[in-house]
């Protein structure tokens, strides 16, 4: 673009509906401008290609308080957690009224020691921490120590450190289990139902199992829920266990993966059964579960609304840092997305 045709301060002012003097104040930091006005000037500058929009962004953040957010996730190679991490980074970067910094770590395993080690590494480097973690006394003690140091900790998707963590943010897992059971009862004739959980220290998985069993007990007693199998949320173990279930219980009519490892269940069903022959309910929409819906090997995906989760979580973390420690703890339940093949 020729220099003479590059957008000017006057062009930005006209498009933003403010005076050139206001744009100048935002650009050069001469006087304080309302955040809403500064944001409008910046958005307009970006939209029309004003060459100094980067400088405006820098000026907007200079007077804002710095706030550091730490997140401990698991399974770095899984698409769901990569999507979650990207959304968290975006929400922190766009948070109004603060200069947000995001630090994300992945625990190398689901062991309490590995998760605790990642949380400890963030101690002193962030103002608030959120973690996807198993429940364990050592982690409860660690979260209590962080609370005494003024660092609020949040349970992300799976509740842990109850009584000392600041808040749980995620799905109502008891209801998730009941939703899974209702779909399995509607999608198949009465028969045997298999259920996989990641482990017995995943509080959310236990609640999902409880919800599933209670629904069948109350509303569909003709179904027989088999003993729960721990799959450690791994593809290979779930694959082998699913094939074993299909061999030992040829008439099995439904399976629910309450945690991870669904890829293994989908692969086993593709190998040993026809589409829709066994109803399968899984959690989280990923390329694998989407493909399963498409070819008839997944009946329902119960998915966490990731954008809502991230917005609500970062908002609560920000408020906790600004307001200081509290003895009150809370639960924030999100409405799950229920995804059928016809939605894809």
mmCIF file of C-alpha atoms in Angstrom:
data_model
loop_
_atom_site.group_PDB
_atom_site.id
_atom_site.type_symbol
_atom_site.label_atom_id
_atom_site.label_comp_id
_atom_site.label_asym_id
_atom_site.label_seq_id
_atom_site.Cartn_x
_atom_site.Cartn_y
_atom_site.Cartn_z
ATOM 1 C CA UNK A 1 0.000 0.000 0.000
ATOM 2 C CA UNK A 2 1.481 3.433 -0.889
ATOM 3 C CA UNK A 3 2.420 5.465 2.144
ATOM 4 C CA UNK A 4 -0.024 8.233 1.216
ATOM 5 C CA UNK A 5 -2.915 5.794 1.438
ATOM 6 C CA UNK A 6 -2.015 4.256 4.761
ATOM 7 C CA UNK A 7 -4.691 4.816 7.441
ATOM 8 C CA UNK A 8 -4.025 7.842 9.644
ATOM 9 C CA UNK A 9 -5.023 8.854 13.160
ATOM 10 C CA UNK A 10 -7.910 10.776 11.604
ATOM 11 C CA UNK A 11 -9.086 7.616 9.812
ATOM 12 C CA UNK A 12 -8.980 5.626 13.059
ATOM 13 C CA UNK A 13 -10.852 8.379 14.899
ATOM 14 C CA UNK A 14 -13.556 8.614 12.252
ATOM 15 C CA UNK A 15 -14.081 4.830 12.111
ATOM 16 C CA UNK A 16 -14.104 4.501 15.921
ATOM 17 C CA UNK A 17 -16.438 7.439 16.466
ATOM 18 C CA UNK A 18 -13.998 9.377 18.651
ATOM 19 C CA UNK A 19 -11.879 12.482 18.242
ATOM 20 C CA UNK A 20 -8.326 12.422 16.851
ATOM 21 C CA UNK A 21 -7.190 13.737 20.242
ATOM 22 C CA UNK A 22 -8.625 10.626 21.917
ATOM 23 C CA UNK A 23 -6.761 8.358 19.506
ATOM 24 C CA UNK A 24 -3.599 10.346 20.215
ATOM 25 C CA UNK A 25 -4.062 9.893 23.971
ATOM 26 C CA UNK A 26 -4.500 6.144 23.537
ATOM 27 C CA UNK A 27 -1.515 5.922 21.215
ATOM 28 C CA UNK A 28 0.895 8.028 23.263
ATOM 29 C CA UNK A 29 -0.421 7.493 26.785
ATOM 30 C CA UNK A 30 -0.681 11.243 27.396
ATOM 31 C CA UNK A 31 -3.808 10.979 29.554
ATOM 32 C CA UNK A 32 -5.896 8.120 30.871
ATOM 33 C CA UNK A 33 -8.690 6.937 28.561
ATOM 34 C CA UNK A 34 -11.581 4.702 29.597
ATOM 35 C CA UNK A 35 -10.853 1.043 28.950
ATOM 36 C CA UNK A 36 -13.956 0.643 26.792
ATOM 37 C CA UNK A 37 -12.914 3.569 24.592
ATOM 38 C CA UNK A 38 -9.317 2.404 24.339
ATOM 39 C CA UNK A 39 -10.512 -1.059 23.342
ATOM 40 C CA UNK A 40 -12.737 0.408 20.613
ATOM 41 C CA UNK A 41 -9.843 2.476 19.265
ATOM 42 C CA UNK A 42 -7.587 -0.574 19.223
ATOM 43 C CA UNK A 43 -10.162 -2.842 17.543
ATOM 44 C CA UNK A 44 -10.782 -0.185 14.889
ATOM 45 C CA UNK A 45 -7.055 0.332 14.294
ATOM 46 C CA UNK A 46 -6.607 -3.390 13.713
ATOM 47 C CA UNK A 47 -9.685 -3.584 11.468
ATOM 48 C CA UNK A 48 -8.569 -0.791 9.118
ATOM 49 C CA UNK A 49 -4.900 -1.784 9.159
ATOM 50 C CA UNK A 50 -3.483 1.182 11.063
ATOM 51 C CA UNK A 51 0.288 0.684 11.227
ATOM 52 C CA UNK A 52 0.635 1.529 14.940
ATOM 53 C CA UNK A 53 -2.067 -0.821 16.257
ATOM 54 C CA UNK A 54 0.620 -2.886 18.009
ATOM 55 C CA UNK A 55 1.800 0.180 19.896
ATOM 56 C CA UNK A 56 -1.792 0.905 20.957
ATOM 57 C CA UNK A 57 -2.064 -2.621 22.316
ATOM 58 C CA UNK A 58 1.145 -2.083 24.294
ATOM 59 C CA UNK A 59 -0.062 1.242 25.694
ATOM 60 C CA UNK A 60 -3.386 -0.281 26.710
ATOM 61 C CA UNK A 61 -1.654 -2.824 28.894
ATOM 62 C CA UNK A 62 0.979 -0.668 30.551
ATOM 63 C CA UNK A 63 -1.196 0.527 33.422
ATOM 64 C CA UNK A 64 -3.033 -2.747 33.970
ATOM 65 C CA UNK A 65 -2.218 -5.058 36.874
ATOM 66 C CA UNK A 66 -0.267 -8.171 35.972
ATOM 67 C CA UNK A 67 -1.900 -11.491 36.853
ATOM 68 C CA UNK A 68 -0.362 -14.917 36.343
ATOM 69 C CA UNK A 69 -2.501 -18.034 35.862
ATOM 70 C CA UNK A 70 -1.159 -21.577 36.128
ATOM 71 C CA UNK A 71 -2.853 -24.676 34.701
ATOM 72 C CA UNK A 72 -1.830 -28.286 35.247
ATOM 73 C CA UNK A 73 -3.339 -30.619 32.668
ATOM 74 C CA UNK A 74 -2.764 -34.229 31.650
ATOM 75 C CA UNK A 75 -2.151 -36.173 28.435
ATOM 76 C CA UNK A 76 -0.293 -33.570 26.376
ATOM 77 C CA UNK A 77 -0.793 -35.538 23.146
ATOM 78 C CA UNK A 78 -4.580 -35.812 23.400
ATOM 79 C CA UNK A 79 -6.508 -33.464 21.127
ATOM 80 C CA UNK A 80 -8.985 -32.545 23.866
ATOM 81 C CA UNK A 81 -6.281 -31.241 26.185
ATOM 82 C CA UNK A 82 -4.509 -29.422 23.341
ATOM 83 C CA UNK A 83 -7.789 -27.693 22.500
ATOM 84 C CA UNK A 84 -8.335 -26.856 26.167
ATOM 85 C CA UNK A 85 -4.821 -25.416 26.504
ATOM 86 C CA UNK A 86 -5.214 -23.225 23.414
ATOM 87 C CA UNK A 87 -8.550 -21.883 24.657
ATOM 88 C CA UNK A 88 -7.132 -21.131 28.113
ATOM 89 C CA UNK A 89 -4.247 -19.189 26.575
ATOM 90 C CA UNK A 90 -6.656 -17.187 24.414
ATOM 91 C CA UNK A 91 -9.013 -16.353 27.286
ATOM 92 C CA UNK A 92 -6.164 -15.253 29.556
ATOM 93 C CA UNK A 93 -4.656 -13.085 26.814
ATOM 94 C CA UNK A 94 -8.002 -11.398 26.130
ATOM 95 C CA UNK A 95 -9.034 -10.862 29.763
ATOM 96 C CA UNK A 96 -10.172 -7.275 30.318
ATOM 97 C CA UNK A 97 -8.629 -5.111 33.010
ATOM 98 C CA UNK A 98 -5.459 -7.167 33.542
ATOM 99 C CA UNK A 99 -2.263 -8.154 31.811
ATOM 100 C CA UNK A 100 -2.824 -11.875 31.965
ATOM 101 C CA UNK A 101 -0.009 -14.394 31.668
ATOM 102 C CA UNK A 102 -0.688 -18.085 31.160
ATOM 103 C CA UNK A 103 1.536 -20.975 32.207
ATOM 104 C CA UNK A 104 0.482 -24.494 31.221
ATOM 105 C CA UNK A 105 2.135 -27.706 32.394
ATOM 106 C CA UNK A 106 1.297 -31.335 31.704
ATOM 107 C CA UNK A 107 1.724 -33.979 34.372
ATOM 108 C CA UNK A 108 3.654 -36.927 32.885
ATOM 109 C CA UNK A 109 1.215 -39.391 34.497
ATOM 110 C CA UNK A 110 -1.941 -39.486 36.600
ATOM 111 C CA UNK A 111 -0.051 -40.328 39.777
ATOM 112 C CA UNK A 112 -0.600 -37.914 42.694
ATOM 113 C CA UNK A 113 3.162 -37.410 42.979
ATOM 114 C CA UNK A 114 3.543 -36.307 39.346
ATOM 115 C CA UNK A 115 0.580 -33.945 39.541
ATOM 116 C CA UNK A 116 1.818 -32.503 42.849
ATOM 117 C CA UNK A 117 5.281 -31.952 41.375
ATOM 118 C CA UNK A 118 3.849 -29.813 38.555
ATOM 119 C CA UNK A 119 1.767 -27.790 41.005
ATOM 120 C CA UNK A 120 4.784 -27.245 43.266
ATOM 121 C CA UNK A 121 6.835 -26.026 40.284
ATOM 122 C CA UNK A 122 4.264 -23.279 39.760
ATOM 123 C CA UNK A 123 4.389 -22.168 43.375
ATOM 124 C CA UNK A 124 5.710 -18.619 43.556
ATOM 125 C CA UNK A 125 5.442 -18.145 39.791
ATOM 126 C CA UNK A 126 1.667 -17.771 39.452
ATOM 127 C CA UNK A 127 -1.111 -16.043 41.386
ATOM 128 C CA UNK A 128 -3.717 -18.825 41.013
ATOM 129 C CA UNK A 129 -3.629 -22.458 39.943
ATOM 130 C CA UNK A 130 -6.166 -24.754 38.302
ATOM 131 C CA UNK A 131 -5.480 -28.465 37.920
ATOM 132 C CA UNK A 132 -7.087 -31.537 36.432
ATOM 133 C CA UNK A 133 -6.157 -34.000 39.143
ATOM 134 C CA UNK A 134 -7.026 -37.186 40.936
ATOM 135 C CA UNK A 135 -8.171 -36.945 44.541
ATOM 136 C CA UNK A 136 -5.481 -37.837 47.090
ATOM 137 C CA UNK A 137 -4.632 -36.778 50.683
ATOM 138 C CA UNK A 138 -1.201 -35.496 49.626
ATOM 139 C CA UNK A 139 -2.779 -33.182 47.072
ATOM 140 C CA UNK A 140 -5.331 -31.979 49.602
ATOM 141 C CA UNK A 141 -2.484 -31.095 51.961
ATOM 142 C CA UNK A 142 -0.598 -29.304 49.177
ATOM 143 C CA UNK A 143 -3.661 -27.257 48.210
ATOM 144 C CA UNK A 144 -4.100 -26.321 51.873
ATOM 145 C CA UNK A 145 -0.499 -25.088 51.965
ATOM 146 C CA UNK A 146 -1.077 -23.025 48.835
ATOM 147 C CA UNK A 147 -4.196 -21.535 50.348
ATOM 148 C CA UNK A 148 -2.246 -20.444 53.426
ATOM 149 C CA UNK A 149 0.268 -18.823 51.073
ATOM 150 C CA UNK A 150 -2.564 -16.879 49.435
ATOM 151 C CA UNK A 151 -2.610 -18.925 46.205
ATOM 152 C CA UNK A 152 -6.153 -20.114 45.394
ATOM 153 C CA UNK A 153 -6.404 -23.507 43.704
ATOM 154 C CA UNK A 154 -9.210 -24.679 41.437
ATOM 155 C CA UNK A 155 -10.322 -28.213 40.594
ATOM 156 C CA UNK A 156 -10.748 -28.463 36.847
ATOM 157 C CA UNK A 157 -13.283 -31.008 35.476
ATOM 158 C CA UNK A 158 -12.517 -33.501 38.266
ATOM 159 C CA UNK A 159 -13.066 -32.414 41.861
ATOM 160 C CA UNK A 160 -10.237 -32.854 44.336
ATOM 161 C CA UNK A 161 -9.001 -31.271 47.569
ATOM 162 C CA UNK A 162 -12.600 -30.675 48.627
ATOM 163 C CA UNK A 163 -12.913 -28.327 51.560
ATOM 164 C CA UNK A 164 -9.693 -26.457 50.786
ATOM 165 C CA UNK A 165 -9.737 -25.865 47.017
ATOM 166 C CA UNK A 166 -11.349 -22.566 46.067
ATOM 167 C CA UNK A 167 -13.844 -23.974 43.554
ATOM 168 C CA UNK A 168 -14.636 -26.866 41.256
ATOM 169 C CA UNK A 169 -15.439 -25.939 37.655
ATOM 170 C CA UNK A 170 -16.784 -28.592 35.297
ATOM 171 C CA UNK A 171 -19.741 -30.836 34.597
ATOM 172 C CA UNK A 172 -22.105 -32.279 37.185
ATOM 173 C CA UNK A 173 -20.652 -35.751 36.873
ATOM 174 C CA UNK A 174 -23.491 -37.522 38.662
ATOM 175 C CA UNK A 175 -25.860 -36.165 36.013
ATOM 176 C CA UNK A 176 -23.416 -37.069 33.245
ATOM 177 C CA UNK A 177 -23.589 -40.709 34.343
ATOM 178 C CA UNK A 178 -27.369 -40.626 34.356
ATOM 179 C CA UNK A 179 -27.437 -39.084 30.877
ATOM 180 C CA UNK A 180 -25.184 -41.885 29.634
ATOM 181 C CA UNK A 181 -27.465 -44.499 31.179
ATOM 182 C CA UNK A 182 -30.597 -42.979 29.690
ATOM 183 C CA UNK A 183 -29.093 -42.975 26.213
ATOM 184 C CA UNK A 184 -27.882 -46.580 26.550
ATOM 185 C CA UNK A 185 -31.333 -47.683 27.730
ATOM 186 C CA UNK A 186 -32.998 -45.949 24.787
ATOM 187 C CA UNK A 187 -30.502 -47.117 22.185
ATOM 188 C CA UNK A 188 -30.525 -50.824 22.981
ATOM 189 C CA UNK A 189 -32.669 -53.690 24.144
ATOM 190 C CA UNK A 190 -32.303 -54.806 27.797
ATOM 191 C CA UNK A 191 -29.052 -56.645 28.377
ATOM 192 C CA UNK A 192 -25.578 -56.263 29.842
ATOM 193 C CA UNK A 193 -23.838 -52.901 30.143
ATOM 194 C CA UNK A 194 -20.075 -52.429 30.528
ATOM 195 C CA UNK A 195 -18.439 -49.405 32.133
ATOM 196 C CA UNK A 196 -14.831 -48.197 32.128
ATOM 197 C CA UNK A 197 -13.362 -45.669 34.569
ATOM 198 C CA UNK A 198 -9.870 -44.240 34.512
ATOM 199 C CA UNK A 199 -9.208 -45.092 38.149
ATOM 200 C CA UNK A 200 -10.859 -45.026 41.532
ATOM 201 C CA UNK A 201 -9.162 -41.761 42.529
ATOM 202 C CA UNK A 202 -10.914 -39.862 39.750
ATOM 203 C CA UNK A 203 -13.784 -38.409 41.748
ATOM 204 C CA UNK A 204 -15.680 -37.456 38.601
ATOM 205 C CA UNK A 205 -15.476 -40.980 37.205
ATOM 206 C CA UNK A 206 -16.846 -42.440 40.420
ATOM 207 C CA UNK A 207 -19.749 -40.000 40.298
ATOM 208 C CA UNK A 208 -20.436 -40.910 36.667
ATOM 209 C CA UNK A 209 -20.458 -44.596 37.579
ATOM 210 C CA UNK A 210 -22.819 -43.880 40.487
ATOM 211 C CA UNK A 211 -25.134 -41.886 38.232
ATOM 212 C CA UNK A 212 -25.181 -44.622 35.602
ATOM 213 C CA UNK A 213 -25.959 -47.382 38.087
ATOM 214 C CA UNK A 214 -28.612 -45.348 39.909
ATOM 215 C CA UNK A 215 -30.428 -44.538 36.663
ATOM 216 C CA UNK A 216 -30.597 -48.189 35.602
ATOM 217 C CA UNK A 217 -31.633 -49.254 39.094
ATOM 218 C CA UNK A 218 -34.471 -46.722 39.185
ATOM 219 C CA UNK A 219 -35.630 -46.589 35.590
ATOM 220 C CA UNK A 220 -34.391 -49.604 33.621
ATOM 221 C CA UNK A 221 -33.894 -52.537 36.015
ATOM 222 C CA UNK A 222 -33.975 -55.069 33.175
ATOM 223 C CA UNK A 223 -30.444 -53.995 32.268
ATOM 224 C CA UNK A 224 -27.488 -55.601 34.066
ATOM 225 C CA UNK A 225 -24.517 -53.294 34.722
ATOM 226 C CA UNK A 226 -21.363 -55.405 34.890
ATOM 227 C CA UNK A 227 -18.486 -54.910 37.304
ATOM 228 C CA UNK A 228 -16.560 -51.716 36.643
ATOM 229 C CA UNK A 229 -13.260 -52.024 34.793
ATOM 230 C CA UNK A 230 -10.318 -49.654 35.377
ATOM 231 C CA UNK A 231 -8.669 -48.744 32.066
ATOM 232 C CA UNK A 232 -6.176 -46.121 33.324
ATOM 233 C CA UNK A 233 -7.520 -43.950 30.480
ATOM 234 C CA UNK A 234 -5.246 -45.715 27.996
ATOM 235 C CA UNK A 235 -6.196 -46.693 24.464
ATOM 236 C CA UNK A 236 -4.480 -50.093 24.458
ATOM 237 C CA UNK A 237 -5.868 -51.298 27.780
ATOM 238 C CA UNK A 238 -9.377 -50.178 26.797
ATOM 239 C CA UNK A 239 -9.036 -51.918 23.429
ATOM 240 C CA UNK A 240 -8.013 -55.203 25.044
ATOM 241 C CA UNK A 241 -10.644 -54.948 27.789
ATOM 242 C CA UNK A 242 -13.395 -54.211 25.272
ATOM 243 C CA UNK A 243 -12.489 -57.230 23.166
ATOM 244 C CA UNK A 244 -12.494 -59.338 26.335
ATOM 245 C CA UNK A 245 -15.923 -57.992 27.307
ATOM 246 C CA UNK A 246 -17.300 -58.800 23.873
ATOM 247 C CA UNK A 247 -15.892 -62.341 24.065
ATOM 248 C CA UNK A 248 -17.058 -63.085 27.613
ATOM 249 C CA UNK A 249 -20.454 -61.414 27.170
ATOM 250 C CA UNK A 250 -21.489 -61.957 23.525
ATOM 251 C CA UNK A 251 -24.873 -60.398 24.182
ATOM 252 C CA UNK A 252 -23.543 -57.155 25.683
ATOM 253 C CA UNK A 253 -25.689 -54.267 24.452
ATOM 254 C CA UNK A 254 -23.909 -51.143 25.669
ATOM 255 C CA UNK A 255 -20.654 -49.663 26.961
ATOM 256 C CA UNK A 256 -19.892 -46.386 28.715
ATOM 257 C CA UNK A 257 -16.379 -44.941 28.883
ATOM 258 C CA UNK A 258 -16.617 -42.661 31.903
ATOM 259 C CA UNK A 259 -13.122 -41.265 31.339
ATOM 260 C CA UNK A 260 -10.426 -41.495 28.688
ATOM 261 C CA UNK A 261 -9.408 -44.412 26.520
ATOM 262 C CA UNK A 262 -12.471 -44.315 24.286
ATOM 263 C CA UNK A 263 -10.280 -44.700 21.181
ATOM 264 C CA UNK A 264 -9.575 -48.275 22.240
ATOM 265 C CA UNK A 265 -13.262 -49.087 22.715
ATOM 266 C CA UNK A 266 -14.120 -47.646 19.292
ATOM 267 C CA UNK A 267 -11.327 -49.636 17.634
ATOM 268 C CA UNK A 268 -12.432 -52.870 19.315
ATOM 269 C CA UNK A 269 -16.049 -52.430 18.289
ATOM 270 C CA UNK A 270 -15.014 -51.733 14.704
ATOM 271 C CA UNK A 271 -13.046 -54.965 14.737
ATOM 272 C CA UNK A 272 -15.602 -57.233 16.409
ATOM 273 C CA UNK A 273 -19.099 -55.804 15.848
ATOM 274 C CA UNK A 274 -21.239 -54.185 13.195
ATOM 275 C CA UNK A 275 -22.147 -50.481 13.445
ATOM 276 C CA UNK A 276 -24.825 -49.806 16.075
ATOM 277 C CA UNK A 277 -24.745 -53.407 17.267
ATOM 278 C CA UNK A 278 -23.393 -52.252 20.651
ATOM 279 C CA UNK A 279 -24.342 -48.783 21.923
ATOM 280 C CA UNK A 280 -21.303 -46.758 23.029
ATOM 281 C CA UNK A 281 -21.365 -43.517 25.007
ATOM 282 C CA UNK A 282 -18.126 -41.553 25.407
ATOM 283 C CA UNK A 283 -16.970 -38.175 26.696
ATOM 284 C CA UNK A 284 -15.532 -35.247 24.729
ATOM 285 C CA UNK A 285 -15.724 -34.549 21.023
ATOM 286 C CA UNK A 286 -12.394 -35.412 19.393
ATOM 287 C CA UNK A 287 -11.467 -36.541 15.878
ATOM 288 C CA UNK A 288 -11.838 -40.154 17.067
ATOM 289 C CA UNK A 289 -15.260 -39.734 18.681
ATOM 290 C CA UNK A 290 -16.458 -37.654 15.732
ATOM 291 C CA UNK A 291 -15.457 -40.447 13.348
ATOM 292 C CA UNK A 292 -17.191 -42.954 15.634
ATOM 293 C CA UNK A 293 -20.409 -40.977 15.469
ATOM 294 C CA UNK A 294 -20.160 -40.774 11.701
ATOM 295 C CA UNK A 295 -19.707 -44.498 11.106
ATOM 296 C CA UNK A 296 -22.192 -45.681 13.741
ATOM 297 C CA UNK A 297 -19.837 -47.000 16.423
ATOM 298 C CA UNK A 298 -20.494 -44.139 18.887
ATOM 299 C CA UNK A 299 -24.050 -43.460 19.998
ATOM 300 C CA UNK A 300 -23.585 -40.283 22.045
ATOM 301 C CA UNK A 301 -20.761 -37.920 22.945
ATOM 302 C CA UNK A 302 -21.159 -36.012 26.216
ATOM 303 C CA UNK A 303 -18.886 -33.035 25.750
ATOM 304 C CA UNK A 304 -17.545 -30.298 28.018
ATOM 305 C CA UNK A 305 -18.295 -26.806 26.616
ATOM 306 C CA UNK A 306 -14.629 -25.781 26.528
ATOM 307 C CA UNK A 307 -15.051 -22.041 25.711
ATOM 308 C CA UNK A 308 -17.555 -21.606 28.558
ATOM 309 C CA UNK A 309 -15.374 -23.628 30.904
ATOM 310 C CA UNK A 310 -12.335 -21.469 30.190
ATOM 311 C CA UNK A 311 -14.182 -18.156 30.476
ATOM 312 C CA UNK A 312 -15.824 -19.104 33.774
ATOM 313 C CA UNK A 313 -12.629 -20.558 35.207
ATOM 314 C CA UNK A 314 -10.411 -17.580 34.382
ATOM 315 C CA UNK A 315 -13.070 -15.180 35.686
ATOM 316 C CA UNK A 316 -13.236 -17.054 39.003
ATOM 317 C CA UNK A 317 -9.439 -17.229 39.256
ATOM 318 C CA UNK A 318 -9.153 -13.512 38.623
ATOM 319 C CA UNK A 319 -11.785 -12.709 41.244
ATOM 320 C CA UNK A 320 -10.095 -14.985 43.781
ATOM 321 C CA UNK A 321 -6.759 -13.214 43.323
ATOM 322 C CA UNK A 322 -8.322 -9.761 43.546
ATOM 323 C CA UNK A 323 -10.527 -10.526 46.552
ATOM 324 C CA UNK A 324 -8.020 -12.583 48.519
ATOM 325 C CA UNK A 325 -8.318 -15.926 50.340
ATOM 326 C CA UNK A 326 -11.738 -17.194 51.387
ATOM 327 C CA UNK A 327 -12.981 -20.032 53.562
ATOM 328 C CA UNK A 328 -15.952 -20.481 51.234
ATOM 329 C CA UNK A 329 -15.698 -23.150 48.546
ATOM 330 C CA UNK A 330 -18.023 -23.572 45.627
ATOM 331 C CA UNK A 331 -18.998 -25.729 42.677
ATOM 332 C CA UNK A 332 -19.690 -24.325 39.219
ATOM 333 C CA UNK A 333 -21.589 -26.821 37.082
ATOM 334 C CA UNK A 334 -21.657 -26.340 33.314
ATOM 335 C CA UNK A 335 -24.324 -27.655 30.976
ATOM 336 C CA UNK A 336 -22.852 -30.495 28.863
ATOM 337 C CA UNK A 337 -23.101 -30.562 25.083
ATOM 338 C CA UNK A 338 -24.905 -33.726 23.954
ATOM 339 C CA UNK A 339 -23.741 -34.660 20.476
ATOM 340 C CA UNK A 340 -25.471 -37.218 18.251
ATOM 341 C CA UNK A 341 -24.484 -38.332 14.777
ATOM 342 C CA UNK A 342 -27.088 -36.061 13.189
ATOM 343 C CA UNK A 343 -25.396 -33.016 14.753
ATOM 344 C CA UNK A 344 -22.103 -33.701 12.968
#
